[in-house]
Short mmCIF file of C-alpha atoms in Angstrom, two decimals:
data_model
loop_
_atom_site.label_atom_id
_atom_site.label_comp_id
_atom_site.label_asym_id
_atom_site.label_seq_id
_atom_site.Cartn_x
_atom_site.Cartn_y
_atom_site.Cartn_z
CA UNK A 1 0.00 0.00 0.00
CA UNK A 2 1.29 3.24 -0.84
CA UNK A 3 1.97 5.87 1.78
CA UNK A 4 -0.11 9.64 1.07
CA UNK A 5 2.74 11.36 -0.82
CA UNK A 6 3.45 8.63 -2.73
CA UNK A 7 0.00 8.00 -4.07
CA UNK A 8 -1.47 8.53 -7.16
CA UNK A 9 -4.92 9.65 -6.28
CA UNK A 10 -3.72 12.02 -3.42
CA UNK A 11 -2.38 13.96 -6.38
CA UNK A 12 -5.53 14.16 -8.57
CA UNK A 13 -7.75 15.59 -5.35
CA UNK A 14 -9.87 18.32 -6.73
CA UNK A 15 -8.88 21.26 -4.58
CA UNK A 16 -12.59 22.37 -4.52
CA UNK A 17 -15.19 19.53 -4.61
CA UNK A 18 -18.90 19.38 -2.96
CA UNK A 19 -19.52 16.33 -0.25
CA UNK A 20 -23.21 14.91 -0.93
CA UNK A 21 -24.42 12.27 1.09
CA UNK A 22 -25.66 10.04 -2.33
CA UNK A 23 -28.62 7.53 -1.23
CA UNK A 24 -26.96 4.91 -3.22
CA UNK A 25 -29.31 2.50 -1.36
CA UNK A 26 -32.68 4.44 -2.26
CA UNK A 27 -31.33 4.81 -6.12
CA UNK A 28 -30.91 0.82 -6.11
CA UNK A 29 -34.26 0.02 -5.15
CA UNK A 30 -35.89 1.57 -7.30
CA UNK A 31 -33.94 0.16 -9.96
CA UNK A 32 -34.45 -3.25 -8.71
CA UNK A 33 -38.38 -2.90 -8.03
CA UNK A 34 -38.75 -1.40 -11.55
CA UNK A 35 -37.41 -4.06 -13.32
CA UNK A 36 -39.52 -6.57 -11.15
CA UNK A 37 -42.97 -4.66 -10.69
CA UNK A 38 -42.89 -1.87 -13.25
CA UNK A 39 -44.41 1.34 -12.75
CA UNK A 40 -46.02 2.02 -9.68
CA UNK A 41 -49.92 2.68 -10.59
CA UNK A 42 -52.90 3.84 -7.89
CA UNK A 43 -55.28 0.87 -8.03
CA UNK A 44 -59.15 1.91 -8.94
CA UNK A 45 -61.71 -1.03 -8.03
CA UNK A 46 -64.63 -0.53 -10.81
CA UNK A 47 -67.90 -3.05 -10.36
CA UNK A 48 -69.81 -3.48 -14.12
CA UNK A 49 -72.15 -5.27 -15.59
CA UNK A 50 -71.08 -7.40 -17.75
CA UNK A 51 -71.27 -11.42 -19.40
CA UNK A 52 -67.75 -12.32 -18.56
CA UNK A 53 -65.70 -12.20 -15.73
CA UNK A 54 -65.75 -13.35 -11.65
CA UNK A 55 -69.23 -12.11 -10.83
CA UNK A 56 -69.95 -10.49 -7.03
CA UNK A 57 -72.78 -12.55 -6.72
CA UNK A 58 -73.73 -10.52 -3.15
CA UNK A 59 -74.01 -7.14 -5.66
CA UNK A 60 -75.33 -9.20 -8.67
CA UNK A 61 -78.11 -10.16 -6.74
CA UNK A 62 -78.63 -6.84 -5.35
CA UNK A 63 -78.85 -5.14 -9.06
CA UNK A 64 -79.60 -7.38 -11.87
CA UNK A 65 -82.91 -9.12 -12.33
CA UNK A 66 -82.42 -12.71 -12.91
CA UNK A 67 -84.73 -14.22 -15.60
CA UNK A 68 -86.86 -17.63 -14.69
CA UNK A 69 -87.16 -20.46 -16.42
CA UNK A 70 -88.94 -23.83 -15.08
CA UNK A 71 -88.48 -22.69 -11.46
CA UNK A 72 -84.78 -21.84 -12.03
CA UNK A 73 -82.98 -18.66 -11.62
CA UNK A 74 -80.70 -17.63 -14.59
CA UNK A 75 -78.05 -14.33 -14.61
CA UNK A 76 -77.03 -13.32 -18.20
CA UNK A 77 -75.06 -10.34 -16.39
CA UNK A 78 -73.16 -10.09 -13.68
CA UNK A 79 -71.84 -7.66 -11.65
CA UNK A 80 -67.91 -8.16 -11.53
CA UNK A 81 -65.15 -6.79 -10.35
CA UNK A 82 -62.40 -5.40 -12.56
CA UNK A 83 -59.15 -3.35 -10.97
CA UNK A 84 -58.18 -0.23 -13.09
CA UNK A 85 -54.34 1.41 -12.73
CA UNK A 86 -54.74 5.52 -13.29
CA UNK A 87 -51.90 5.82 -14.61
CA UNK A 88 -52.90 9.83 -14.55
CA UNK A 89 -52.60 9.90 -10.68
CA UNK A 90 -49.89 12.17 -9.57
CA UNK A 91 -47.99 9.74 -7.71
CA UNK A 92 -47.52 7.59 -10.59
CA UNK A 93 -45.88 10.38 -12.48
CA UNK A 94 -43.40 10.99 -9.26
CA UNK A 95 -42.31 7.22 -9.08
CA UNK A 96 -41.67 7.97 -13.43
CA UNK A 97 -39.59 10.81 -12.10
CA UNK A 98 -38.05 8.90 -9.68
CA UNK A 99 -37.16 5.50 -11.55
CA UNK A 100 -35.53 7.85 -14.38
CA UNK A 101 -33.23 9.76 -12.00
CA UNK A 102 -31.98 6.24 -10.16
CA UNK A 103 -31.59 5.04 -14.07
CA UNK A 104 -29.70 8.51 -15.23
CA UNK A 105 -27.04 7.99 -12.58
CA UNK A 106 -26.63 3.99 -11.76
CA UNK A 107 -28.70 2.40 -14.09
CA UNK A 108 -25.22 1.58 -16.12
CA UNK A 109 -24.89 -0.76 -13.46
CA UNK A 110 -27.83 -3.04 -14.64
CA UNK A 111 -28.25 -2.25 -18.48
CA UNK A 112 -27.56 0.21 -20.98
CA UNK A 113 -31.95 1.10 -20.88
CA UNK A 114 -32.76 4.30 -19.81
CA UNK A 115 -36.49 5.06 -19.35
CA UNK A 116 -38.30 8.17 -20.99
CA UNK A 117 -37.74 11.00 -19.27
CA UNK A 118 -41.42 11.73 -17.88
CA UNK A 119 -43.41 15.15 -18.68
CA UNK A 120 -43.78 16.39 -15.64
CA UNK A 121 -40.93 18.87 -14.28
CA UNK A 122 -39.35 17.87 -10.68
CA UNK A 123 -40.83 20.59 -7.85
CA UNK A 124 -39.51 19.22 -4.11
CA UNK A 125 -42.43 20.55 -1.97
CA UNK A 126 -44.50 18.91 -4.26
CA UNK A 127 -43.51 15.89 -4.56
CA UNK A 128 -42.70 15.26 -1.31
CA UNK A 129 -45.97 16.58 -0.30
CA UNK A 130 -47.83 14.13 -2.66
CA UNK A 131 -45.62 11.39 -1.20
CA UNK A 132 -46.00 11.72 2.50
CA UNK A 133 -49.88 12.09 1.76
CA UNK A 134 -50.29 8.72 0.12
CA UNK A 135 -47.47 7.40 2.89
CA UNK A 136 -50.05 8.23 5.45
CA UNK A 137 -52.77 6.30 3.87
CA UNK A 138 -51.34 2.96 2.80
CA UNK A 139 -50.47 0.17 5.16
CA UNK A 140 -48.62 -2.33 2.68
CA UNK A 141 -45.03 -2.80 3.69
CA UNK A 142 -43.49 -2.76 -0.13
CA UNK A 143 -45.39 0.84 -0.36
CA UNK A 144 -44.47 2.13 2.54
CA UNK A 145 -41.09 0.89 1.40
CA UNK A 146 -41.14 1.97 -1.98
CA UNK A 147 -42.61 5.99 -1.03
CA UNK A 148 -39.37 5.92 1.57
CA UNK A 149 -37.13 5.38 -0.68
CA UNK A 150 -38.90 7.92 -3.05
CA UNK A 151 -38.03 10.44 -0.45
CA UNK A 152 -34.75 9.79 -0.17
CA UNK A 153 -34.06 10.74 -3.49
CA UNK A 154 -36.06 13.76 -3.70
CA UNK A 155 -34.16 14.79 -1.21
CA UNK A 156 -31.31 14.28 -2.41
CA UNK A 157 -32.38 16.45 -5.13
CA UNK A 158 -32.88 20.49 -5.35
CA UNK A 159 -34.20 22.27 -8.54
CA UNK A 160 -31.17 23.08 -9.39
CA UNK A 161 -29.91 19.16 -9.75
CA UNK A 162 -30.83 18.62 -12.87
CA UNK A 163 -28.04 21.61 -14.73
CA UNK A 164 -25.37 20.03 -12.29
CA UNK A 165 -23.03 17.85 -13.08
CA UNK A 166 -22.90 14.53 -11.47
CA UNK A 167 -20.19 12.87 -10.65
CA UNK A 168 -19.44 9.89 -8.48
CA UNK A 169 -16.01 7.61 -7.38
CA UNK A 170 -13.39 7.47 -5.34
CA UNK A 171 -10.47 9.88 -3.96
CA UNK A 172 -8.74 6.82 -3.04
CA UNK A 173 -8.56 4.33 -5.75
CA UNK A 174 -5.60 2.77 -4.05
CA UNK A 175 -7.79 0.70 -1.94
CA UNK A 176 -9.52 -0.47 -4.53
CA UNK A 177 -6.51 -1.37 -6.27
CA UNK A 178 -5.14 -3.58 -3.74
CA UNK A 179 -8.55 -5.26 -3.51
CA UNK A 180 -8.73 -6.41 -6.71
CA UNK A 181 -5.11 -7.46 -7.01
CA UNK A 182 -5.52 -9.35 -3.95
CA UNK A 183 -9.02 -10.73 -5.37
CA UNK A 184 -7.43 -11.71 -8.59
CA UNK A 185 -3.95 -13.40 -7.25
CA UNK A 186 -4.01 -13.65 -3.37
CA UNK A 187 -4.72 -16.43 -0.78
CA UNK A 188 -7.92 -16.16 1.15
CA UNK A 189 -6.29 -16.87 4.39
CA UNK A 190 -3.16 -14.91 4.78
CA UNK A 191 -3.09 -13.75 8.13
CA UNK A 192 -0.73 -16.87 9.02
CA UNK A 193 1.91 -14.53 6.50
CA UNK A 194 1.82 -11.48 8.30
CA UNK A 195 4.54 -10.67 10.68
CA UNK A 196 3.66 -9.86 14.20
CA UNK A 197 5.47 -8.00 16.94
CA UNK A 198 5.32 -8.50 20.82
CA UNK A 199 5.73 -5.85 24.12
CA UNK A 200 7.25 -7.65 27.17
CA UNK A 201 6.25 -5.42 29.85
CA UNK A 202 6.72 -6.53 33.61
CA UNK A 203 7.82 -9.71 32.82
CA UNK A 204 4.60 -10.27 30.62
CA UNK A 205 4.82 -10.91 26.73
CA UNK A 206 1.97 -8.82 25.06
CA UNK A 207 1.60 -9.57 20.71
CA UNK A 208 0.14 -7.28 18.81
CA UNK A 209 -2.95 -9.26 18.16
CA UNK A 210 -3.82 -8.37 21.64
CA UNK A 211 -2.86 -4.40 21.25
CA UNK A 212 -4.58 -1.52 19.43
CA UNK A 213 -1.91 -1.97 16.93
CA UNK A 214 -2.35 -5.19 15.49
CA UNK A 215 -4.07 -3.82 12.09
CA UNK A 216 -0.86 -2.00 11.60
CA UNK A 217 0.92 -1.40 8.04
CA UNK A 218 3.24 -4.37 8.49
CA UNK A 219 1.46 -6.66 6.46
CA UNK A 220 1.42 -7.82 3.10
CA UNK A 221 -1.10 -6.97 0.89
CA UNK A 222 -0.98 -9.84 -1.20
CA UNK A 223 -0.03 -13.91 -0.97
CA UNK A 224 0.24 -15.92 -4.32
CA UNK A 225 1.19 -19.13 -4.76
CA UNK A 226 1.15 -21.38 -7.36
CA UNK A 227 1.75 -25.01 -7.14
CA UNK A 228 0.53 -24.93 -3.77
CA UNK A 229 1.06 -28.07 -1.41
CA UNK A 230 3.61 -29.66 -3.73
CA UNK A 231 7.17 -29.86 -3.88
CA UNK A 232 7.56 -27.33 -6.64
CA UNK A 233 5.22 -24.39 -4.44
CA UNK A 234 5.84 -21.11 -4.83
CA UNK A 235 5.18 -18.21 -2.78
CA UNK A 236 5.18 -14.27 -4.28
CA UNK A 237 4.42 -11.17 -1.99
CA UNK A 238 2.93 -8.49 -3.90
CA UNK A 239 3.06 -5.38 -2.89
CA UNK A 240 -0.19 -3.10 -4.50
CA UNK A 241 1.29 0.51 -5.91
CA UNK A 242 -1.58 2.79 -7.17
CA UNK A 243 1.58 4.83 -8.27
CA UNK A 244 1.64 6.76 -11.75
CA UNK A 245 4.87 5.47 -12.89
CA UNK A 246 2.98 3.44 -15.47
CA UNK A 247 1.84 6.42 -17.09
CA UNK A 248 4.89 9.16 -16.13
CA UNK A 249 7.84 6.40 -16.43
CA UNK A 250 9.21 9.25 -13.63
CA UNK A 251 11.49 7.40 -11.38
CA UNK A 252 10.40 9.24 -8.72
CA UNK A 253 7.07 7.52 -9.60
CA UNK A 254 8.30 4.33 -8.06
CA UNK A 255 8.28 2.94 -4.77
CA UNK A 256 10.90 4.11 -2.64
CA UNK A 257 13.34 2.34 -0.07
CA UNK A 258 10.92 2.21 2.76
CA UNK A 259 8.56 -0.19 0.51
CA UNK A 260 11.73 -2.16 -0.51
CA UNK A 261 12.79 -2.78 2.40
CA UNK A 262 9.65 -3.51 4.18
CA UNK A 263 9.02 -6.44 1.14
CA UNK A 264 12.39 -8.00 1.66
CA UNK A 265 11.75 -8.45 5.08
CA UNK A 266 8.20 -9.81 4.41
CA UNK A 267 9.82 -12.56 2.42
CA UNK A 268 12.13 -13.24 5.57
CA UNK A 269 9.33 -13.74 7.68
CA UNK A 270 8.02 -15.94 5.71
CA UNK A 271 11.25 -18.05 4.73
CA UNK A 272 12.12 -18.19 8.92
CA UNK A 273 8.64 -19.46 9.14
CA UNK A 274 9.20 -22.12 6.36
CA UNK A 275 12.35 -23.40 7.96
CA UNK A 276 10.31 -23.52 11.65
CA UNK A 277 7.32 -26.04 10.17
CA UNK A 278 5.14 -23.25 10.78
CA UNK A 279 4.58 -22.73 7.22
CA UNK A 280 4.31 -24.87 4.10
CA UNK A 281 8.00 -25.26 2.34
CA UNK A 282 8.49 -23.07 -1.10
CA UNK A 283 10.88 -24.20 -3.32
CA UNK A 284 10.99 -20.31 -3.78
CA UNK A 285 10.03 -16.98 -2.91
CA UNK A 286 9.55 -13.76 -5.06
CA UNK A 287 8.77 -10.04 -4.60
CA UNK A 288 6.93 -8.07 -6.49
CA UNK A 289 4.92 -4.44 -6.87
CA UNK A 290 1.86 -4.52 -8.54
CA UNK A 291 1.34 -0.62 -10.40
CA UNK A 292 -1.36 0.22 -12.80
CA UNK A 293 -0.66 1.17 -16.78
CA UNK A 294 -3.05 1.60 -19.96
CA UNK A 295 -2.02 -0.75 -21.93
CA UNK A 296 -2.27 0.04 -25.73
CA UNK A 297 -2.07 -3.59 -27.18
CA UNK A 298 -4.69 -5.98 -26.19
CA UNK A 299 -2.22 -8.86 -26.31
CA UNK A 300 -0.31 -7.69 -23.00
CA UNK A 301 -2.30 -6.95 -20.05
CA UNK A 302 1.05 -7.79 -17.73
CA UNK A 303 4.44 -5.87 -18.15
CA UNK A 304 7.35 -6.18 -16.23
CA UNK A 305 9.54 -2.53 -16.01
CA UNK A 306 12.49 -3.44 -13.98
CA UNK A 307 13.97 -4.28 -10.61
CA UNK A 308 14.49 -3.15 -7.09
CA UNK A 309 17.33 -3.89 -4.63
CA UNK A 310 19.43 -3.23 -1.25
CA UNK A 311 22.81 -3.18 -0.75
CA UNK A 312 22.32 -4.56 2.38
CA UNK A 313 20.69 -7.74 1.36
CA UNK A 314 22.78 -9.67 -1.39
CA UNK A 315 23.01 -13.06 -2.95
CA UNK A 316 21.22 -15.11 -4.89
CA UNK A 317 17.74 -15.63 -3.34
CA UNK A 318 14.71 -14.59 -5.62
CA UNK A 319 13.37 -12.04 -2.92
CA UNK A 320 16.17 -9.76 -3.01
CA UNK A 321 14.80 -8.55 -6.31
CA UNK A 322 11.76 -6.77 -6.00
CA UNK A 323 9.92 -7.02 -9.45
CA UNK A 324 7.92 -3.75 -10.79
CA UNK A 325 4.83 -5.33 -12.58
CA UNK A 326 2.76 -3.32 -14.52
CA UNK A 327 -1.32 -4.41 -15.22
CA UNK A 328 -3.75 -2.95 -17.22
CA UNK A 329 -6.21 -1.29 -15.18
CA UNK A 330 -9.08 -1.97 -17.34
CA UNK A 331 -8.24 -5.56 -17.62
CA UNK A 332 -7.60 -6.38 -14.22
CA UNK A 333 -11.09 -4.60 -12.94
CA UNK A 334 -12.45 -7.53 -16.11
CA UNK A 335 -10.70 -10.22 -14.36
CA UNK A 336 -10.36 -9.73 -10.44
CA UNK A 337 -11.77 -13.11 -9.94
CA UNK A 338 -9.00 -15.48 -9.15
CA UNK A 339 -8.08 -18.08 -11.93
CA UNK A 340 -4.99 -20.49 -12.34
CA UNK A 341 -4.37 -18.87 -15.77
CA UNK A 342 -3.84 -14.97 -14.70
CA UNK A 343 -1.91 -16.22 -11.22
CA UNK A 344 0.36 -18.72 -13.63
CA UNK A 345 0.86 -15.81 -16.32
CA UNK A 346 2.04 -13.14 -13.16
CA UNK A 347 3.79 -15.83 -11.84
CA UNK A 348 6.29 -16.48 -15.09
CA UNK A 349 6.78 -12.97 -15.37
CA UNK A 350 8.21 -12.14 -12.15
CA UNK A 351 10.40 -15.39 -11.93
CA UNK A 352 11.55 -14.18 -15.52
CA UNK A 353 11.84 -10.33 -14.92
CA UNK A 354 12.22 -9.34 -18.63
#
């Protein structure tokens, strides 16, 4: 993980930017209980006469006059029941409103369909008092649901909302990044990898699992290994960079000693831990950081850029040599999902490093 000044993202922060509590959850909804129940339409119960249908024999009785016929009682009408939607009703129009401003900002997420935009123009203390009317009237759950989440986005909304701009994301993508490197190469369980460090106070040993500090920044972000629980396993500890040096090739773009240090003596850890039984053998063990580029041939979604190095550590072991790995951001965010082809492919190319 990369510290603040090193980041990326810290140096893309928009100096001035508005905070807007987005009801993400409200938006969702009614994306969700459009594409399962439609429209939301006022229900008008309508009693006719009429030859087909399921007759209301207590009201049939009541209002037509049955015909006799060798002392038996015939109905050529009925009076039934039929259930009309006004689709005119005010509230109908507002959940339109509503459905096409979740689908105008998330609706990407489901599909490219975007309803019509409805007629009516959006006016806050209307709306909302339209909504809290009907709110106060209904007793079904799912309404009273649905009008909540109506008034969420409202809202969220002023009359000015619709000329503005909207924008939504992240002003720390480095998270992310390490989350989908970790989901597309890492080992579920890797706790048993991270190093931990111990207080002996008073003649009492405290670890850090027990202390405030035990979610510290001394762990890896990443386990891979390939081959795993046979003699040829392999373990890599990658090291996620949201740095720009895929995109600046700046050298001052790259991590810097503190992060090459820190993965050396990851690898130690783990080697001393090897040797101990504590941890299953690797025939060997590789470093790597993991930085995002846009690539600009489809064929190579993995490069590797060069090397990084101590002169306090030397010989021959594999970790000593931190690999710089570049990934196509696009590509990875395609293929975060863990498969034995991307892990082998990453795998060659650090062992390689050309």
């Amino acid at each position: 993980m990369s510290d603040a000044n090193e980041s990326f993202i810290e140096n893309q922060k928009i100096a001035h930017k508005e905070n807007v509590v987005f009801p993400i959850h409200a938006y969702l909804y009614l994306i969700k209980d459009f594409l399962t129940n439609g429209y939301y339409f006022e229900k008008e119960v309508v009693y006719t006469k009429s030859s087909n249908g399921k007759a209301n024999w207590a009201k049939t009785a009541r209002q037509v006059k049955p015909l006799l016929q060798d002392d038996s009682v015939f109905y050529t009408e009925f009076i039934t029941r039929k259930v009309k939607h006004n689709e005119n009703e005010l509230i109908s129009q507002i959940h339109q409103y509503c459905v096409w401003e979740s689908f105008s900002k998330i609706g990407w997420l489901f599909s490219s369909f975007v309803p019509i935009k409805p007629r009516i123009k959006f006016n806050k203390s209307l709306f909302l008092s339209i909504i809290k009317t009907k709110l106060s009237q209904t007793f079904n759950e799912k309404t009273m649901l649905l009008f909540n989440y109506m008034i969420d986005v409202i809202e969220f909304l002023d009359k000015s909302s619709e000329s503005k701009n909207f924008t939504y994301g992240t002003n720390e993508f480095e998270y992310i990044w390490e989350s989908m490197v970790d989901s597309a190469f890492g080992e579920k369980n890797k706790t048993k990898y991270y190093p931990h460090c111990y207080w002996e106070i008073d003649g009492k040993e405290y670890s850090s699992d027990q202390l405030e500090f035990k979610q510290s920044a001394l762990r890896p972000d990443t386990i891979m290994i390939t081959d795993k629980g046979t003699e040829n396993q392999k373990t890599f500890v990658l090291d996620s960079k949201y740095y720009r040096y895929g995109e600046s090739k700046q050298l001052n773009h790259l991590p810097m000693s503190g992060s090459i240090i820190k993965q050396i003596a990851y690898a130690e850890y783990i080697e001393n831990k090897e040797k101990e039984g504590k941890l299953k053998h690797s025939k060997s063990i590789h470093n790597a950081f993991i930085m995002p580029f846009e690539s600009k041939d489809s064929s190579i979604n993995m490069k590797f850029v060069g090397s990084a190095y101590t002169d306090y550590k030397t010989g021959d072991k594999p970790y000593y040599k931190i690999r710089a790995i570049l990934i196509d951001t696009k590509w990875l965010m395609e293929n975060h999902n863990r498969n034995d082809k991307i892990v082998q492919e990453l795998a060659k190319l650090i062992e390689r490093g050309k």
